[in-house]
mmCIF file of C-alpha atoms and ligand atoms in Angstrom:
data_model
loop_
_atom_site.group_PDB
_atom_site.id
_atom_site.type_symbol
_atom_site.label_atom_id
_atom_site.label_comp_id
_atom_site.label_asym_id
_atom_site.label_seq_id
_atom_site.Cartn_x
_atom_site.Cartn_y
_atom_site.Cartn_z
ATOM 1 C CA UNK A 1 37.869 45.694 22.703
ATOM 2 C CA UNK A 2 34.165 44.664 22.074
ATOM 3 C CA UNK A 3 34.865 44.830 18.308
ATOM 4 C CA UNK A 4 38.043 42.600 18.686
ATOM 5 C CA UNK A 5 36.160 39.838 20.407
ATOM 6 C CA UNK A 6 33.566 39.594 17.987
ATOM 7 C CA UNK A 7 35.585 39.840 14.863
ATOM 8 C CA UNK A 8 36.783 36.221 14.770
ATOM 9 C CA UNK A 9 33.358 34.979 14.821
ATOM 10 C CA UNK A 10 32.480 36.607 11.514
ATOM 11 C CA UNK A 11 33.982 34.300 9.159
ATOM 12 C CA UNK A 12 32.768 31.530 11.295
ATOM 13 C CA UNK A 13 29.109 32.734 10.963
ATOM 14 C CA UNK A 14 29.591 33.322 7.209
ATOM 15 C CA UNK A 15 31.145 29.840 6.728
ATOM 16 C CA UNK A 16 28.146 28.397 8.536
ATOM 17 C CA UNK A 17 25.737 30.336 6.379
ATOM 18 C CA UNK A 18 27.369 29.113 3.417
ATOM 19 C CA UNK A 19 27.375 25.410 4.451
ATOM 20 C CA UNK A 20 23.684 25.698 5.542
ATOM 21 C CA UNK A 21 22.849 27.203 2.128
ATOM 22 C CA UNK A 22 24.568 24.519 0.210
ATOM 23 C CA UNK A 23 22.864 21.878 2.467
ATOM 24 C CA UNK A 24 19.554 23.666 1.848
ATOM 25 C CA UNK A 25 20.200 23.393 -1.772
ATOM 26 C CA UNK A 26 21.174 19.791 -1.880
ATOM 27 C CA UNK A 27 18.233 18.668 0.459
ATOM 28 C CA UNK A 28 15.812 21.132 -0.822
ATOM 29 C CA UNK A 29 12.986 21.199 -3.241
ATOM 30 C CA UNK A 30 12.399 19.386 -6.269
ATOM 31 C CA UNK A 31 12.988 21.181 -9.477
ATOM 32 C CA UNK A 32 12.079 21.005 -13.278
ATOM 33 C CA UNK A 33 14.849 19.632 -15.226
ATOM 34 C CA UNK A 34 16.869 18.192 -12.250
ATOM 35 C CA UNK A 35 18.593 15.897 -14.675
ATOM 36 C CA UNK A 36 19.346 18.439 -17.481
ATOM 37 C CA UNK A 37 23.102 18.322 -16.920
ATOM 38 C CA UNK A 38 23.512 14.990 -15.342
ATOM 39 C CA UNK A 39 21.335 12.872 -17.705
ATOM 40 C CA UNK A 40 20.124 15.238 -20.263
ATOM 41 C CA UNK A 41 18.098 12.559 -22.095
ATOM 42 C CA UNK A 42 16.366 10.969 -19.112
ATOM 43 C CA UNK A 43 12.928 12.439 -19.730
ATOM 44 C CA UNK A 44 13.020 11.657 -23.435
ATOM 45 C CA UNK A 45 14.142 8.045 -22.623
ATOM 46 C CA UNK A 46 11.220 7.628 -20.292
ATOM 47 C CA UNK A 47 8.852 9.212 -22.759
ATOM 48 C CA UNK A 48 9.975 6.860 -25.467
ATOM 49 C CA UNK A 49 9.615 3.747 -23.261
ATOM 50 C CA UNK A 50 6.057 4.742 -21.940
ATOM 51 C CA UNK A 51 4.982 5.675 -25.606
ATOM 52 C CA UNK A 52 5.928 2.134 -26.817
ATOM 53 C CA UNK A 53 4.181 0.508 -23.837
ATOM 54 C CA UNK A 54 1.038 2.415 -24.441
ATOM 55 C CA UNK A 55 0.925 1.833 -28.229
ATOM 56 C CA UNK A 56 1.624 -1.919 -27.508
ATOM 57 C CA UNK A 57 -1.287 -1.880 -25.048
ATOM 58 C CA UNK A 58 -3.513 1.283 -24.463
ATOM 59 C CA UNK A 59 -4.381 -0.047 -20.926
ATOM 60 C CA UNK A 60 -0.797 0.850 -19.742
ATOM 61 C CA UNK A 61 -1.637 4.560 -19.842
ATOM 62 C CA UNK A 62 -4.301 4.189 -16.970
ATOM 63 C CA UNK A 63 -1.801 1.676 -15.326
ATOM 64 C CA UNK A 64 0.920 4.069 -15.207
ATOM 65 C CA UNK A 65 -1.189 6.894 -13.750
ATOM 66 C CA UNK A 66 -2.507 4.671 -11.134
ATOM 67 C CA UNK A 67 0.933 3.546 -9.987
ATOM 68 C CA UNK A 68 2.092 7.051 -9.237
ATOM 69 C CA UNK A 69 -1.080 7.587 -6.683
ATOM 70 C CA UNK A 70 -0.179 4.246 -4.925
ATOM 71 C CA UNK A 71 3.448 5.153 -4.892
ATOM 72 C CA UNK A 72 2.888 8.623 -3.374
ATOM 73 C CA UNK A 73 0.395 7.434 -0.755
ATOM 74 C CA UNK A 74 2.532 5.120 1.055
ATOM 75 C CA UNK A 75 6.005 6.486 2.516
ATOM 76 C CA UNK A 76 5.739 9.303 -0.064
ATOM 77 C CA UNK A 77 6.775 9.433 -3.683
ATOM 78 C CA UNK A 78 9.830 7.208 -3.276
ATOM 79 C CA UNK A 79 9.323 4.203 -5.498
ATOM 80 C CA UNK A 80 8.786 2.040 -2.580
ATOM 81 C CA UNK A 81 5.753 0.128 -4.184
ATOM 82 C CA UNK A 82 8.368 -1.143 -6.934
ATOM 83 C CA UNK A 83 10.448 -3.045 -4.332
ATOM 84 C CA UNK A 84 9.749 -6.742 -4.334
ATOM 85 C CA UNK A 85 9.759 -7.905 -0.734
ATOM 86 C CA UNK A 86 8.073 -11.317 -0.997
ATOM 87 C CA UNK A 87 4.837 -11.526 0.684
ATOM 88 C CA UNK A 88 5.523 -8.785 3.222
ATOM 89 C CA UNK A 89 6.089 -6.053 0.473
ATOM 90 C CA UNK A 90 4.139 -2.861 -0.110
ATOM 91 C CA UNK A 91 2.912 -4.155 -3.479
ATOM 92 C CA UNK A 92 1.146 -7.107 -1.843
ATOM 93 C CA UNK A 93 -1.206 -4.996 0.403
ATOM 94 C CA UNK A 94 -4.794 -5.318 -0.137
ATOM 95 C CA UNK A 95 -5.172 -1.721 -1.162
ATOM 96 C CA UNK A 96 -2.640 -2.175 -4.000
ATOM 97 C CA UNK A 97 -4.519 -5.067 -5.734
ATOM 98 C CA UNK A 98 -4.373 -4.631 -9.429
ATOM 99 C CA UNK A 99 -1.645 -2.050 -9.349
ATOM 100 C CA UNK A 100 0.829 -2.892 -12.135
ATOM 101 C CA UNK A 101 3.116 -1.239 -14.639
ATOM 102 C CA UNK A 102 6.454 -2.318 -12.648
ATOM 103 C CA UNK A 103 7.908 -3.796 -15.792
ATOM 104 C CA UNK A 104 7.584 -0.511 -17.706
ATOM 105 C CA UNK A 105 9.371 1.428 -15.126
ATOM 106 C CA UNK A 106 12.027 -1.216 -14.900
ATOM 107 C CA UNK A 107 12.765 -1.078 -18.472
ATOM 108 C CA UNK A 108 13.115 2.743 -18.393
ATOM 109 C CA UNK A 109 15.364 2.307 -15.368
ATOM 110 C CA UNK A 110 17.490 -0.376 -17.335
ATOM 111 C CA UNK A 111 18.119 2.115 -20.256
ATOM 112 C CA UNK A 112 18.779 4.789 -17.955
ATOM 113 C CA UNK A 113 21.269 2.900 -15.979
ATOM 114 C CA UNK A 114 23.044 2.013 -19.115
ATOM 115 C CA UNK A 115 23.363 5.675 -20.104
ATOM 116 C CA UNK A 116 23.808 7.174 -16.639
ATOM 117 C CA UNK A 117 24.248 4.932 -13.974
ATOM 118 C CA UNK A 118 23.318 5.870 -10.459
ATOM 119 C CA UNK A 119 21.600 9.037 -11.481
ATOM 120 C CA UNK A 120 17.856 8.930 -12.161
ATOM 121 C CA UNK A 121 15.633 7.589 -9.312
ATOM 122 C CA UNK A 122 12.783 5.204 -9.678
ATOM 123 C CA UNK A 123 10.627 7.438 -7.775
ATOM 124 C CA UNK A 124 11.283 10.166 -10.712
ATOM 125 C CA UNK A 125 10.646 7.573 -13.407
ATOM 126 C CA UNK A 126 7.181 6.764 -11.671
ATOM 127 C CA UNK A 127 6.153 10.434 -11.763
ATOM 128 C CA UNK A 128 7.391 11.193 -15.157
ATOM 129 C CA UNK A 129 5.897 8.003 -16.681
ATOM 130 C CA UNK A 130 2.431 8.929 -15.206
ATOM 131 C CA UNK A 131 2.822 12.433 -16.884
ATOM 132 C CA UNK A 132 3.696 10.835 -20.270
ATOM 133 C CA UNK A 133 0.827 8.476 -19.841
ATOM 134 C CA UNK A 134 -1.609 11.226 -19.243
ATOM 135 C CA UNK A 135 -0.500 13.194 -22.222
ATOM 136 C CA UNK A 136 -0.546 10.166 -24.690
ATOM 137 C CA UNK A 137 -4.201 9.759 -23.866
ATOM 138 C CA UNK A 138 -4.908 13.516 -24.837
ATOM 139 C CA UNK A 139 -4.635 14.737 -21.341
ATOM 140 C CA UNK A 140 -2.706 17.776 -20.248
ATOM 141 C CA UNK A 141 1.134 17.828 -20.728
ATOM 142 C CA UNK A 142 2.901 19.221 -17.706
ATOM 143 C CA UNK A 143 6.245 19.844 -16.234
ATOM 144 C CA UNK A 144 7.276 17.335 -13.489
ATOM 145 C CA UNK A 145 9.630 18.874 -10.941
ATOM 146 C CA UNK A 146 12.257 16.091 -10.265
ATOM 147 C CA UNK A 147 15.145 15.129 -7.831
ATOM 148 C CA UNK A 148 13.200 12.573 -5.762
ATOM 149 C CA UNK A 149 15.338 9.827 -4.184
ATOM 150 C CA UNK A 150 14.218 6.348 -3.616
ATOM 151 C CA UNK A 151 13.155 4.808 -0.447
ATOM 152 C CA UNK A 152 14.508 1.807 1.197
ATOM 153 C CA UNK A 153 11.354 0.636 3.046
ATOM 154 C CA UNK A 154 8.610 -1.465 1.630
ATOM 155 C CA UNK A 155 6.055 -3.039 3.901
ATOM 156 C CA UNK A 156 2.649 -4.252 3.447
ATOM 157 C CA UNK A 157 1.469 -2.825 6.715
ATOM 158 C CA UNK A 158 2.490 0.625 5.764
ATOM 159 C CA UNK A 159 -0.260 0.544 2.971
ATOM 160 C CA UNK A 160 -3.068 0.035 5.445
ATOM 161 C CA UNK A 161 -4.241 3.770 5.261
ATOM 162 C CA UNK A 162 -4.644 3.913 1.475
ATOM 163 C CA UNK A 163 -7.889 5.417 0.415
ATOM 164 C CA UNK A 164 -10.443 2.478 -0.105
ATOM 165 C CA UNK A 165 -13.241 2.409 -2.480
ATOM 166 C CA UNK A 166 -15.868 1.896 0.193
ATOM 167 C CA UNK A 167 -14.567 4.728 2.379
ATOM 168 C CA UNK A 168 -17.076 7.397 3.314
ATOM 169 C CA UNK A 169 -16.631 11.043 1.823
ATOM 170 C CA UNK A 170 -15.281 12.150 5.369
ATOM 171 C CA UNK A 171 -12.712 9.307 5.373
ATOM 172 C CA UNK A 172 -11.660 10.024 1.959
ATOM 173 C CA UNK A 173 -11.206 13.753 2.599
ATOM 174 C CA UNK A 174 -9.247 13.091 5.764
ATOM 175 C CA UNK A 175 -6.979 10.512 4.005
ATOM 176 C CA UNK A 176 -6.208 13.264 1.300
ATOM 177 C CA UNK A 177 -5.820 15.903 3.960
ATOM 178 C CA UNK A 178 -3.445 13.803 5.809
ATOM 179 C CA UNK A 179 -1.335 13.908 2.512
ATOM 180 C CA UNK A 180 -1.367 17.651 2.242
ATOM 181 C CA UNK A 181 -4.192 17.413 -0.291
ATOM 182 C CA UNK A 182 -7.391 19.404 -0.264
ATOM 183 C CA UNK A 183 -10.981 18.440 -1.140
ATOM 184 C CA UNK A 184 -10.384 19.858 -4.608
ATOM 185 C CA UNK A 185 -7.412 17.798 -5.192
ATOM 186 C CA UNK A 186 -9.568 14.791 -4.164
ATOM 187 C CA UNK A 187 -12.119 15.670 -6.876
ATOM 188 C CA UNK A 188 -9.477 16.541 -9.452
ATOM 189 C CA UNK A 189 -7.400 13.403 -8.834
ATOM 190 C CA UNK A 190 -10.376 11.139 -8.763
ATOM 191 C CA UNK A 191 -10.860 12.550 -12.220
ATOM 192 C CA UNK A 192 -8.001 10.035 -13.120
ATOM 193 C CA UNK A 193 -10.676 7.745 -13.418
ATOM 194 C CA UNK A 194 -11.459 9.147 -16.679
ATOM 195 C CA UNK A 195 -9.447 6.486 -18.165
ATOM 196 C CA UNK A 196 -8.923 2.628 -17.301
ATOM 197 C CA UNK A 197 -10.965 -0.168 -15.659
ATOM 198 C CA UNK A 198 -11.808 -1.748 -12.383
ATOM 199 C CA UNK A 199 -12.411 -5.180 -11.365
ATOM 200 C CA UNK A 200 -15.827 -6.454 -10.478
ATOM 201 C CA UNK A 201 -14.379 -7.367 -7.109
ATOM 202 C CA UNK A 202 -14.568 -3.599 -6.059
ATOM 203 C CA UNK A 203 -18.238 -3.308 -7.013
ATOM 204 C CA UNK A 204 -19.394 -6.256 -4.929
ATOM 205 C CA UNK A 205 -20.493 -4.204 -1.900
ATOM 206 C CA UNK A 206 -21.749 -1.388 -3.915
ATOM 207 C CA UNK A 207 -24.099 -3.576 -6.026
ATOM 208 C CA UNK A 208 -25.230 -6.263 -3.760
ATOM 209 C CA UNK A 209 -24.466 -5.393 -0.079
ATOM 210 C CA UNK A 210 -24.282 -1.679 0.378
ATOM 211 C CA UNK A 211 -24.327 -0.075 3.893
ATOM 212 C CA UNK A 212 -26.637 1.145 5.012
ATOM 213 C CA UNK A 213 -29.630 -0.762 4.102
ATOM 214 C CA UNK A 214 -27.979 -3.741 1.943
ATOM 215 C CA UNK A 215 -29.032 -4.000 -1.573
ATOM 216 C CA UNK A 216 -27.344 -1.664 -4.115
ATOM 217 C CA UNK A 217 -26.107 2.043 -3.680
ATOM 218 C CA UNK A 218 -28.924 4.485 -4.086
ATOM 219 C CA UNK A 219 -26.501 6.819 -5.828
ATOM 220 C CA UNK A 220 -26.513 4.510 -8.799
ATOM 221 C CA UNK A 221 -28.631 5.850 -11.653
ATOM 222 C CA UNK A 222 -31.665 3.389 -12.004
ATOM 223 C CA UNK A 223 -30.796 3.164 -15.853
ATOM 224 C CA UNK A 224 -27.189 2.368 -15.180
ATOM 225 C CA UNK A 225 -27.834 -0.149 -12.250
ATOM 226 C CA UNK A 226 -28.823 -3.125 -14.625
ATOM 227 C CA UNK A 227 -25.945 -2.487 -16.850
ATOM 228 C CA UNK A 228 -23.560 -2.713 -13.961
ATOM 229 C CA UNK A 229 -25.255 -5.635 -12.621
ATOM 230 C CA UNK A 230 -25.054 -7.483 -15.945
ATOM 231 C CA UNK A 231 -21.364 -6.934 -16.283
ATOM 232 C CA UNK A 232 -20.756 -7.753 -12.618
ATOM 233 C CA UNK A 233 -23.176 -10.564 -11.432
ATOM 234 C CA UNK A 234 -23.595 -11.334 -8.005
ATOM 235 C CA UNK A 235 -21.713 -14.773 -8.202
ATOM 236 C CA UNK A 236 -19.740 -13.876 -11.378
ATOM 237 C CA UNK A 237 -15.953 -13.775 -11.843
ATOM 238 C CA UNK A 238 -14.946 -10.813 -9.761
ATOM 239 C CA UNK A 239 -11.712 -10.562 -11.842
ATOM 240 C CA UNK A 240 -13.683 -9.288 -15.056
ATOM 241 C CA UNK A 241 -12.771 -5.645 -15.567
ATOM 242 C CA UNK A 242 -15.114 -2.864 -16.669
ATOM 243 C CA UNK A 243 -14.537 0.821 -17.686
ATOM 244 C CA UNK A 244 -14.428 3.385 -15.140
ATOM 245 C CA UNK A 245 -15.707 6.020 -17.221
ATOM 246 C CA UNK A 246 -18.442 4.466 -19.472
ATOM 247 C CA UNK A 247 -18.645 5.972 -22.848
ATOM 248 C CA UNK A 248 -15.042 7.544 -22.892
ATOM 249 C CA UNK A 249 -12.674 5.120 -21.157
ATOM 250 C CA UNK A 250 -9.672 5.617 -23.505
ATOM 251 C CA UNK A 251 -9.547 9.329 -23.532
ATOM 252 C CA UNK A 252 -8.653 11.682 -20.721
ATOM 253 C CA UNK A 253 -11.276 14.360 -20.450
ATOM 254 C CA UNK A 254 -14.106 15.403 -17.987
ATOM 255 C CA UNK A 255 -16.465 13.110 -19.194
ATOM 256 C CA UNK A 256 -15.992 11.165 -15.839
ATOM 257 C CA UNK A 257 -17.226 14.085 -13.976
ATOM 258 C CA UNK A 258 -20.414 14.133 -15.681
ATOM 259 C CA UNK A 259 -20.844 10.449 -15.287
ATOM 260 C CA UNK A 260 -20.365 11.040 -11.518
ATOM 261 C CA UNK A 261 -23.032 13.676 -11.777
ATOM 262 C CA UNK A 262 -25.477 11.529 -13.341
ATOM 263 C CA UNK A 263 -25.064 8.561 -10.973
ATOM 264 C CA UNK A 264 -23.108 6.603 -13.482
ATOM 265 C CA UNK A 265 -19.966 6.337 -11.554
ATOM 266 C CA UNK A 266 -18.567 2.765 -11.376
ATOM 267 C CA UNK A 267 -16.730 3.318 -8.204
ATOM 268 C CA UNK A 268 -18.270 4.067 -4.900
ATOM 269 C CA UNK A 269 -15.573 6.431 -3.909
ATOM 270 C CA UNK A 270 -16.372 8.533 -7.152
ATOM 271 C CA UNK A 271 -20.029 8.451 -6.380
ATOM 272 C CA UNK A 272 -19.344 9.720 -2.893
ATOM 273 C CA UNK A 273 -17.939 12.904 -4.342
ATOM 274 C CA UNK A 274 -21.455 13.950 -5.422
ATOM 275 C CA UNK A 275 -23.125 13.114 -2.214
ATOM 276 C CA UNK A 276 -21.083 15.678 -0.470
ATOM 277 C CA UNK A 277 -21.999 19.388 -0.799
ATOM 278 C CA UNK A 278 -18.443 20.782 -1.099
ATOM 279 C CA UNK A 279 -17.091 18.127 -3.391
ATOM 280 C CA UNK A 280 -20.149 18.284 -5.478
ATOM 281 C CA UNK A 281 -19.698 22.089 -5.805
ATOM 282 C CA UNK A 282 -16.104 21.601 -6.856
ATOM 283 C CA UNK A 283 -17.353 18.944 -9.442
ATOM 284 C CA UNK A 284 -20.004 20.882 -10.771
ATOM 285 C CA UNK A 285 -17.877 23.824 -11.367
ATOM 286 C CA UNK A 286 -15.495 21.875 -13.605
ATOM 287 C CA UNK A 287 -18.545 20.771 -15.833
ATOM 288 C CA UNK A 288 -20.008 24.188 -16.054
ATOM 289 C CA UNK A 289 -17.240 26.530 -16.542
ATOM 290 C CA UNK A 290 -16.419 27.089 -20.245
ATOM 291 C CA UNK A 291 -13.692 26.552 -20.982
ATOM 292 C CA UNK A 292 -13.048 24.127 -18.220
ATOM 293 C CA UNK A 293 -9.961 24.308 -16.075
ATOM 294 C CA UNK A 294 -10.120 20.669 -15.399
ATOM 295 C CA UNK A 295 -7.108 19.623 -17.377
ATOM 296 C CA UNK A 296 -4.911 22.377 -16.108
ATOM 297 C CA UNK A 297 -5.997 22.051 -12.423
ATOM 298 C CA UNK A 298 -5.502 18.017 -12.656
ATOM 299 C CA UNK A 299 -2.104 18.809 -13.825
ATOM 300 C CA UNK A 300 -1.372 21.036 -10.960
ATOM 301 C CA UNK A 301 -2.971 18.453 -8.605
ATOM 302 C CA UNK A 302 -0.624 15.774 -9.983
ATOM 303 C CA UNK A 303 2.289 17.873 -9.497
ATOM 304 C CA UNK A 304 1.224 18.376 -5.957
ATOM 305 C CA UNK A 305 0.724 14.865 -5.286
ATOM 306 C CA UNK A 306 4.064 14.002 -6.737
ATOM 307 C CA UNK A 307 5.684 16.066 -3.747
ATOM 308 C CA UNK A 308 4.183 13.993 -1.001
ATOM 309 C CA UNK A 309 6.625 12.952 1.353
ATOM 310 C CA UNK A 310 9.597 13.072 -1.126
ATOM 311 C CA UNK A 311 13.066 12.250 0.011
ATOM 312 C CA UNK A 312 15.732 14.501 -1.586
ATOM 313 C CA UNK A 313 19.401 15.474 -0.947
ATOM 314 C CA UNK A 314 21.058 12.811 1.007
ATOM 315 C CA UNK A 315 17.831 10.934 2.051
ATOM 316 C CA UNK A 316 17.202 7.664 0.445
ATOM 317 C CA UNK A 317 19.105 6.412 -2.459
ATOM 318 C CA UNK A 318 19.246 6.015 -6.215
ATOM 319 C CA UNK A 319 18.388 2.294 -6.713
ATOM 320 C CA UNK A 320 20.318 0.299 -9.315
ATOM 321 C CA UNK A 321 17.258 -1.630 -10.175
ATOM 322 C CA UNK A 322 13.708 -0.520 -9.066
ATOM 323 C CA UNK A 323 12.640 -3.794 -7.703
ATOM 324 C CA UNK A 324 15.438 -3.975 -5.123
ATOM 325 C CA UNK A 325 17.093 -1.785 -2.614
ATOM 326 C CA UNK A 326 20.900 -1.277 -3.250
HETATM 327 C C1 HEM B 401 -10.002 8.752 -3.970
HETATM 328 C C2 HEM B 401 -9.515 7.686 -3.791
HETATM 329 C C3 HEM B 401 -9.269 6.530 -4.677
HETATM 330 C C4 HEM B 401 -9.885 5.305 -4.711
HETATM 331 C C5 HEM B 401 -10.709 4.746 -3.559
HETATM 332 C C6 HEM B 401 -9.411 4.491 -5.904
HETATM 333 C C7 HEM B 401 -9.758 3.164 -6.335
HETATM 334 C C8 HEM B 401 -9.601 2.575 -7.451
HETATM 335 C C9 HEM B 401 -10.074 1.198 -7.750
HETATM 336 C C10 HEM B 401 -10.704 0.396 -6.793
HETATM 337 C C11 HEM B 401 -9.661 0.965 -9.014
HETATM 338 C C12 HEM B 401 -9.916 -0.396 -9.865
HETATM 339 C C13 HEM B 401 -8.526 -1.140 -9.677
HETATM 340 C C14 HEM B 401 -8.464 -2.377 -10.361
HETATM 341 O O1 HEM B 401 -9.468 -2.993 -10.585
HETATM 342 O O2 HEM B 401 -7.398 -3.092 -10.633
HETATM 343 C C15 HEM B 401 -8.944 2.147 -9.408
HETATM 344 C C16 HEM B 401 -8.447 2.375 -10.858
HETATM 345 C C17 HEM B 401 -7.765 3.343 -11.108
HETATM 346 N N1 HEM B 401 -7.574 4.384 -10.328
HETATM 347 FE FE1 HEM B 401 -8.028 4.894 -8.547
HETATM 348 N N2 HEM B 401 -8.804 5.388 -6.720
HETATM 349 C C18 HEM B 401 -8.535 6.456 -6.057
HETATM 350 C C19 HEM B 401 -7.765 7.575 -6.526
HETATM 351 C C20 HEM B 401 -7.052 7.647 -7.598
HETATM 352 C C21 HEM B 401 -6.132 8.642 -7.959
HETATM 353 C C22 HEM B 401 -5.727 9.920 -6.986
HETATM 354 C C23 HEM B 401 -5.552 8.235 -9.083
HETATM 355 C C24 HEM B 401 -4.518 8.967 -10.047
HETATM 356 C C25 HEM B 401 -4.187 10.187 -9.842
HETATM 357 C C26 HEM B 401 -6.245 7.156 -9.549
HETATM 358 C C27 HEM B 401 -5.968 6.512 -10.767
HETATM 359 C C28 HEM B 401 -6.630 5.220 -11.178
HETATM 360 C C29 HEM B 401 -6.555 4.884 -12.535
HETATM 361 C C30 HEM B 401 -5.947 5.447 -13.751
HETATM 362 C C31 HEM B 401 -7.307 3.603 -12.633
HETATM 363 C C32 HEM B 401 -7.435 2.614 -13.639
HETATM 364 C C33 HEM B 401 -6.387 1.618 -13.434
HETATM 365 C C34 HEM B 401 -6.432 0.412 -14.719
HETATM 366 O O3 HEM B 401 -7.050 0.610 -15.754
HETATM 367 O O4 HEM B 401 -5.681 -0.669 -14.406
HETATM 368 N N3 HEM B 401 -7.083 6.684 -8.721
HETATM 369 N N4 HEM B 401 -9.150 3.168 -8.451
#
């Protein structure tokens, strides 16, 4: 009797489990080679577009690397930074000043839409383009799990909490922790400043109005200070850009960590990594260990950053163009 009442439930439960597991797969995690069946050439097309852009202008490598950081830290890695939403859009936020590379992502997207319409997300293009950019400047080459879907929301106000160059180390750590990233990730990912440039705009406080005390940031090496001041004079053009990693700005390497250690960091946020005991230890360990794990660990941190708040399965959409929601 007891058996008979339960029996009809068995197929129901089994059915439920099967549906749940299918849903689990379709909503589930990212995976390497997500497009291998649906758009097998997706990754090679993106690589070709990125390579062309970097050969045309080597600055594009840094631009594409930074773009992924700014995409992932606001509403997750969902391509929301690419949406043009007039003055109210995420890309217009103060913290996104100087972020670029949108046209490169869009040209990869256009090729992909021709070949396999509606398949490859803008969010994945951003993550793959950053990977390709890093490897083109002799950084690590790593697998990027894909399957992100594109967000539909792009608002300036959502970008309020982006890490700021003048944040204290506690605030920087907390902002990374909020995104599931550790102090080690903060050090490693700041290592992205091994390539690229920064506008003098971001140095003004650090050079001429540092808190506390006014004047210049005492963490700046006294031999480096006059050089920085000469490049970014007090009432000079704040749009002039200077290398982030003096002496090795075009190559991905751990030279930036040595510059930070030696007081030759350009950005205040990089300098803060050496004021703090825990981040200093992490940073030093990458300089002193031979061979250094910096490249491999940077790649791991990039993959981790690339999972922040991702939309998968039936969430979000696959945009037709990266600059607008469908
Ligand atoms: C820790 C918090 C961070 C702060 C406060 C910060 C701040 C900045 C600032 C102010 C610039 C100069 C922008 C300009 O003048 O256009 C810059 C450039 C750059 N950032 Fe960061 N950043 C941080 C973390 C990261 C991360 C996590 C990445 C990537 C993984 C990254 C990659 C880059 C790159 C590659 C550039 C050079 C861009 C170019 O040459 O156009 N940054 N960053």
